[in-house]
CSV table of C-alpha atoms and ligand atoms in Angstrom, one decimal:
chain,number,residue,atom,x,y,z
E,1,UNK,CA,-0.9,-1.1,-18.3
E,2,UNK,CA,-3.8,1.2,-17.8
E,3,UNK,CA,-4.6,0.4,-14.2
E,4,UNK,CA,-0.9,0.5,-13.0
E,5,UNK,CA,1.0,3.6,-12.0
E,6,UNK,CA,4.8,3.2,-11.5
E,7,UNK,CA,6.2,6.3,-9.9
E,8,UNK,CA,9.1,8.2,-11.5
E,9,UNK,CA,9.2,11.1,-9.1
E,10,UNK,CA,12.8,11.8,-8.0
E,11,UNK,CA,11.9,12.2,-4.4
E,12,UNK,CA,10.3,8.7,-4.3
E,13,UNK,CA,13.2,7.2,-6.2
E,14,UNK,CA,15.7,8.8,-3.9
E,15,UNK,CA,14.0,7.5,-0.8
E,16,UNK,CA,13.6,4.0,-2.2
E,17,UNK,CA,17.3,3.9,-2.9
E,18,UNK,CA,17.9,4.8,0.8
E,19,UNK,CA,15.5,2.0,1.8
E,20,UNK,CA,17.5,-0.5,-0.2
E,21,UNK,CA,20.8,0.2,1.6
E,22,UNK,CA,21.4,-2.6,4.1
E,23,UNK,CA,23.1,0.0,6.4
E,24,UNK,CA,19.9,2.0,6.8
E,25,UNK,CA,18.7,1.3,10.4
E,26,UNK,CA,15.2,0.6,11.7
E,27,UNK,CA,14.4,4.2,12.7
E,28,UNK,CA,15.3,5.7,9.3
E,29,UNK,CA,13.8,2.8,7.5
E,30,UNK,CA,10.4,3.4,9.2
E,31,UNK,CA,10.5,7.1,8.5
E,32,UNK,CA,11.3,6.5,4.8
E,33,UNK,CA,8.5,4.0,4.4
E,34,UNK,CA,6.1,6.5,5.9
E,35,UNK,CA,7.4,9.4,3.7
E,36,UNK,CA,7.2,7.4,0.5
E,37,UNK,CA,3.7,6.2,1.4
E,38,UNK,CA,2.6,9.8,1.8
E,39,UNK,CA,4.1,10.9,-1.5
E,40,UNK,CA,2.5,7.9,-3.3
E,41,UNK,CA,-0.8,8.5,-1.5
E,42,UNK,CA,-0.9,12.0,-2.7
E,43,UNK,CA,-1.2,10.7,-6.3
E,44,UNK,CA,-3.2,7.6,-5.5
E,45,UNK,CA,-5.9,9.7,-3.8
E,46,UNK,CA,-6.3,12.2,-6.6
E,47,UNK,CA,-9.8,10.9,-7.4
E,48,UNK,CA,-11.3,11.1,-3.9
E,49,UNK,CA,-14.8,12.5,-4.1
E,50,UNK,CA,-15.3,16.1,-3.2
E,51,UNK,CA,-18.4,18.0,-2.1
E,52,UNK,CA,-18.9,21.7,-1.9
E,53,UNK,CA,-19.4,23.1,1.6
E,54,UNK,CA,-20.1,26.6,2.9
E,55,UNK,CA,-17.2,28.4,4.4
E,56,UNK,CA,-17.0,31.9,5.7
E,57,UNK,CA,-13.7,33.6,4.7
E,58,UNK,CA,-12.7,36.9,6.3
E,59,UNK,CA,-14.1,38.5,3.1
E,60,UNK,CA,-17.3,36.6,2.3
E,61,UNK,CA,-19.2,33.3,2.4
E,62,UNK,CA,-18.4,30.9,-0.3
E,63,UNK,CA,-19.1,27.3,-1.4
E,64,UNK,CA,-15.7,25.4,-1.6
E,65,UNK,CA,-14.7,21.8,-2.1
E,66,UNK,CA,-13.8,19.4,0.7
E,67,UNK,CA,-13.4,15.6,0.8
E,68,UNK,CA,-16.9,14.1,0.9
E,69,UNK,CA,-17.8,12.2,4.0
E,70,UNK,CA,-15.7,9.5,5.7
E,71,UNK,CA,-15.1,7.5,2.5
E,72,UNK,CA,-11.6,6.1,2.8
E,73,UNK,CA,-10.4,2.9,4.4
E,74,UNK,CA,-6.7,2.0,4.6
E,75,UNK,CA,-6.1,-1.8,4.9
E,76,UNK,CA,-2.5,-2.8,5.7
E,77,UNK,CA,-1.3,-6.3,5.1
E,78,UNK,CA,0.4,-7.3,8.4
E,79,UNK,CA,3.0,-6.8,9.3
E,80,UNK,CA,4.9,-4.7,6.8
E,81,UNK,CA,1.9,-2.9,5.4
E,82,UNK,CA,1.4,-1.3,8.9
E,83,UNK,CA,4.5,0.9,8.2
E,84,UNK,CA,2.7,2.6,5.4
E,85,UNK,CA,-0.5,3.5,7.3
E,86,UNK,CA,0.6,6.7,9.0
E,87,UNK,CA,1.8,8.2,5.6
E,88,UNK,CA,-1.8,7.9,4.3
E,89,UNK,CA,-3.4,9.0,7.6
E,90,UNK,CA,-1.3,12.2,7.4
E,91,UNK,CA,-3.2,13.0,4.2
E,92,UNK,CA,-6.7,11.8,5.3
E,93,UNK,CA,-6.8,11.7,9.2
E,94,UNK,CA,-10.4,10.6,9.2
E,95,UNK,CA,-9.8,7.4,7.3
E,96,UNK,CA,-10.8,4.1,8.9
E,97,UNK,CA,-8.2,1.4,9.2
E,98,UNK,CA,-8.8,-2.3,8.7
E,99,UNK,CA,-6.2,-5.1,9.1
E,100,UNK,CA,-5.4,-8.3,7.2
E,101,UNK,CA,-2.9,-10.6,8.8
E,102,UNK,CA,-1.0,-12.8,6.3
E,103,UNK,CA,2.4,-14.5,6.4
E,104,UNK,CA,4.2,-16.3,3.6
E,105,UNK,CA,5.2,-19.9,4.2
E,106,UNK,CA,9.0,-19.9,4.0
E,107,UNK,CA,9.1,-23.0,1.8
E,108,UNK,CA,6.0,-22.9,-0.4
E,109,UNK,CA,5.8,-19.0,-0.4
E,110,UNK,CA,2.0,-19.3,-0.2
E,111,UNK,CA,0.2,-16.8,2.0
E,112,UNK,CA,-1.6,-17.9,5.2
E,113,UNK,CA,-4.3,-15.7,6.8
E,114,UNK,CA,-4.2,-15.3,10.6
E,115,UNK,CA,-6.3,-12.1,11.1
E,116,UNK,CA,-8.9,-10.1,9.2
E,117,UNK,CA,-10.9,-7.1,10.6
E,118,UNK,CA,-12.3,-4.6,8.2
E,119,UNK,CA,-14.5,-1.4,8.7
E,120,UNK,CA,-18.1,-2.3,8.2
E,121,UNK,CA,-19.9,-1.6,5.9
E,122,UNK,CA,-17.0,-1.4,3.4
E,123,UNK,CA,-18.9,-1.4,0.1
E,124,UNK,CA,-19.2,2.4,-0.1
E,125,UNK,CA,-15.6,3.2,0.7
E,126,UNK,CA,-12.5,3.7,-1.4
E,127,UNK,CA,-10.1,1.0,0.1
E,128,UNK,CA,-6.3,1.5,-0.1
E,129,UNK,CA,-4.5,-1.8,0.6
E,130,UNK,CA,-0.9,-1.3,1.7
E,131,UNK,CA,2.1,-3.6,1.5
E,132,UNK,CA,5.6,-2.4,0.7
E,133,UNK,CA,6.5,-5.6,-1.1
E,134,UNK,CA,4.7,-7.2,-4.0
E,135,UNK,CA,6.8,-10.3,-4.6
E,136,UNK,CA,5.0,-13.4,-5.9
E,137,UNK,CA,1.7,-11.5,-5.5
E,138,UNK,CA,0.2,-14.3,-3.4
E,139,UNK,CA,-0.4,-12.1,-0.4
E,140,UNK,CA,-1.8,-9.2,-2.4
E,141,UNK,CA,-4.2,-11.5,-4.4
E,142,UNK,CA,-5.4,-13.1,-1.1
E,143,UNK,CA,-5.9,-9.7,0.6
E,144,UNK,CA,-8.0,-8.3,-2.3
E,145,UNK,CA,-10.0,-11.6,-2.4
E,146,UNK,CA,-10.9,-11.1,1.3
E,147,UNK,CA,-11.8,-7.5,0.8
E,148,UNK,CA,-14.1,-8.4,-2.1
E,149,UNK,CA,-15.7,-11.2,-0.1
E,150,UNK,CA,-16.5,-8.6,2.5
E,151,UNK,CA,-18.1,-6.4,-0.1
E,152,UNK,CA,-15.3,-4.1,-1.0
E,153,UNK,CA,-15.6,-2.7,-4.5
E,154,UNK,CA,-13.4,0.3,-5.1
E,155,UNK,CA,-9.9,-1.0,-4.3
E,156,UNK,CA,-6.4,0.5,-4.8
E,157,UNK,CA,-3.3,-1.5,-4.0
E,158,UNK,CA,-0.1,0.4,-3.0
E,159,UNK,CA,3.3,-1.2,-2.9
E,160,UNK,CA,6.7,0.4,-2.7
E,161,UNK,CA,8.7,-2.2,-4.6
E,162,UNK,CA,7.2,-4.8,-6.9
E,163,UNK,CA,8.6,-7.7,-8.9
E,164,UNK,CA,7.2,-8.2,-12.4
E,165,UNK,CA,5.9,-11.7,-11.4
E,166,UNK,CA,3.8,-10.3,-8.6
E,167,UNK,CA,2.5,-7.3,-10.5
E,168,UNK,CA,1.4,-9.5,-13.4
E,169,UNK,CA,-0.3,-12.0,-11.1
E,170,UNK,CA,-2.2,-9.2,-9.2
E,171,UNK,CA,-3.3,-7.6,-12.5
E,172,UNK,CA,-4.5,-10.8,-13.9
E,173,UNK,CA,-6.4,-11.9,-10.8
E,174,UNK,CA,-7.9,-8.4,-10.1
E,175,UNK,CA,-8.0,-6.4,-13.4
E,176,UNK,CA,-10.6,-4.0,-11.8
E,177,UNK,CA,-8.3,-2.6,-9.1
E,178,UNK,CA,-5.8,0.3,-9.4
E,179,UNK,CA,-2.2,-0.6,-8.6
E,180,UNK,CA,0.5,1.9,-7.5
E,181,UNK,CA,4.1,0.9,-7.4
E,182,UNK,CA,7.0,3.0,-6.2
E,183,UNK,CA,9.6,1.0,-8.3
E,184,UNK,CA,9.4,-2.1,-10.5
E,185,UNK,CA,12.4,-4.3,-9.8
E,186,UNK,CA,14.1,-6.9,-11.9
E,187,UNK,CA,12.9,-10.3,-10.7
E,188,UNK,CA,12.5,-12.8,-7.8
E,189,UNK,CA,15.3,-15.0,-6.6
E,190,UNK,CA,14.9,-18.7,-5.8
E,191,UNK,CA,13.6,-17.8,-2.3
E,192,UNK,CA,11.0,-15.5,-3.8
E,193,UNK,CA,12.7,-12.4,-2.6
E,194,UNK,CA,12.7,-9.3,-4.8
E,195,UNK,CA,16.0,-8.5,-6.6
E,196,UNK,CA,17.6,-6.1,-5.9
E,197,UNK,CA,14.7,-5.3,-3.4
E,198,UNK,CA,15.4,-4.3,0.1
E,199,UNK,CA,15.4,-7.6,2.0
E,200,UNK,CA,12.6,-8.5,4.4
E,201,UNK,CA,10.4,-5.4,4.8
E,202,UNK,CA,8.7,-6.6,8.0
E,203,UNK,CA,12.0,-7.4,9.8
E,204,UNK,CA,13.5,-4.1,8.7
E,205,UNK,CA,10.5,-2.1,9.9
E,206,UNK,CA,10.1,-3.8,13.2
E,207,UNK,CA,13.7,-4.6,13.9
E,208,UNK,CA,13.1,-8.4,14.1
E,209,UNK,CA,15.0,-11.2,12.4
T,301,PRP,C1,6.1,-10.0,3.1
T,301,PRP,C2,5.5,-8.7,2.5
T,301,PRP,C3,4.3,-9.1,1.8
T,301,PRP,C4,4.7,-10.5,1.3
T,301,PRP,C5,5.0,-10.3,-0.2
T,301,PRP,O1,5.3,-10.4,4.2
T,301,PRP,O2,5.3,-7.8,3.5
T,301,PRP,O3,3.1,-9.2,2.6
T,301,PRP,O4,5.8,-10.9,2.0
T,301,PRP,O5,5.3,-11.6,-0.7
T,301,PRP,P1,4.3,-12.2,-1.8
T,301,PRP,O6,4.0,-11.2,-2.8
T,301,PRP,O7,5.2,-13.3,-2.4
T,301,PRP,O8,3.1,-12.8,-1.1
T,301,PRP,P2,5.8,-11.7,5.1
T,301,PRP,O9,5.0,-12.9,4.7
T,301,PRP,O10,7.3,-11.8,5.2
T,301,PRP,O11,5.2,-11.3,6.5
T,301,PRP,P3,5.6,-10.1,7.5
T,301,PRP,O12,5.2,-8.8,6.8
T,301,PRP,O13,4.8,-10.4,8.7
T,301,PRP,O14,7.1,-10.1,7.8
T,302,URA,N1,8.7,-10.0,1.3
T,302,URA,C1,9.7,-9.2,1.6
T,302,URA,O1,9.7,-8.6,2.7
T,302,URA,N2,10.7,-9.0,0.8
T,302,URA,C2,10.8,-9.6,-0.4
T,302,URA,O2,11.8,-9.3,-1.2
T,302,URA,C3,9.8,-10.5,-0.8
T,302,URA,C4,8.8,-10.7,0.1
């Protein structure tokens, strides 16, 4: 799976285990999502383009690399993907942020779009789509479809927990994107929830039910 990175870093694994615990409350859950996103983002952004700029050190003037231009866009899938945005912005504060609103129909599990606002133009940017859960893959595939329809070309998808079903569906639908997964779980249950998973990510981040 050339275009898929599944993280094995102990810090990420430890924090995901704490996320899974049903006794982890909203406040800690939000912090963990943000911390994991930052750790994953550190690796996912290792190919951001650099340009040499002139800097005067206390010793002399030198040419030294900095991130080139305002080239990054973070696009969370609402709602749960929002929880991951600040972790990425902590690394690249100048990134633009778009939003794609999708919810899963509880019976069919199919995604429905209710909002889409992307930075324009988007074709020159590296786009990081965030959603903590990649379950059936329906939401992820739709989100990447929208971004491509708006001209997005260089797309990375970041999820904290994935089911094999969703990961395979996303890879097959969009073989050109890079996918980053914090942990690959066992399977989906009959309600299309990830097992063992962490439950409903949106409800746990926002304290709803
Ligand atoms: C959850 C999750 C993903 C989606 C994953 O969102 O945040 O967006 O389900 O499932 P899929 O891979 O089967 O499409 P949900 O629809 O519950 O909306 P919410 O984030 O607003 O709670
Ligand atoms: N969405 C979630 O929030 N959790 C799951 O396990 C599946 C979809």
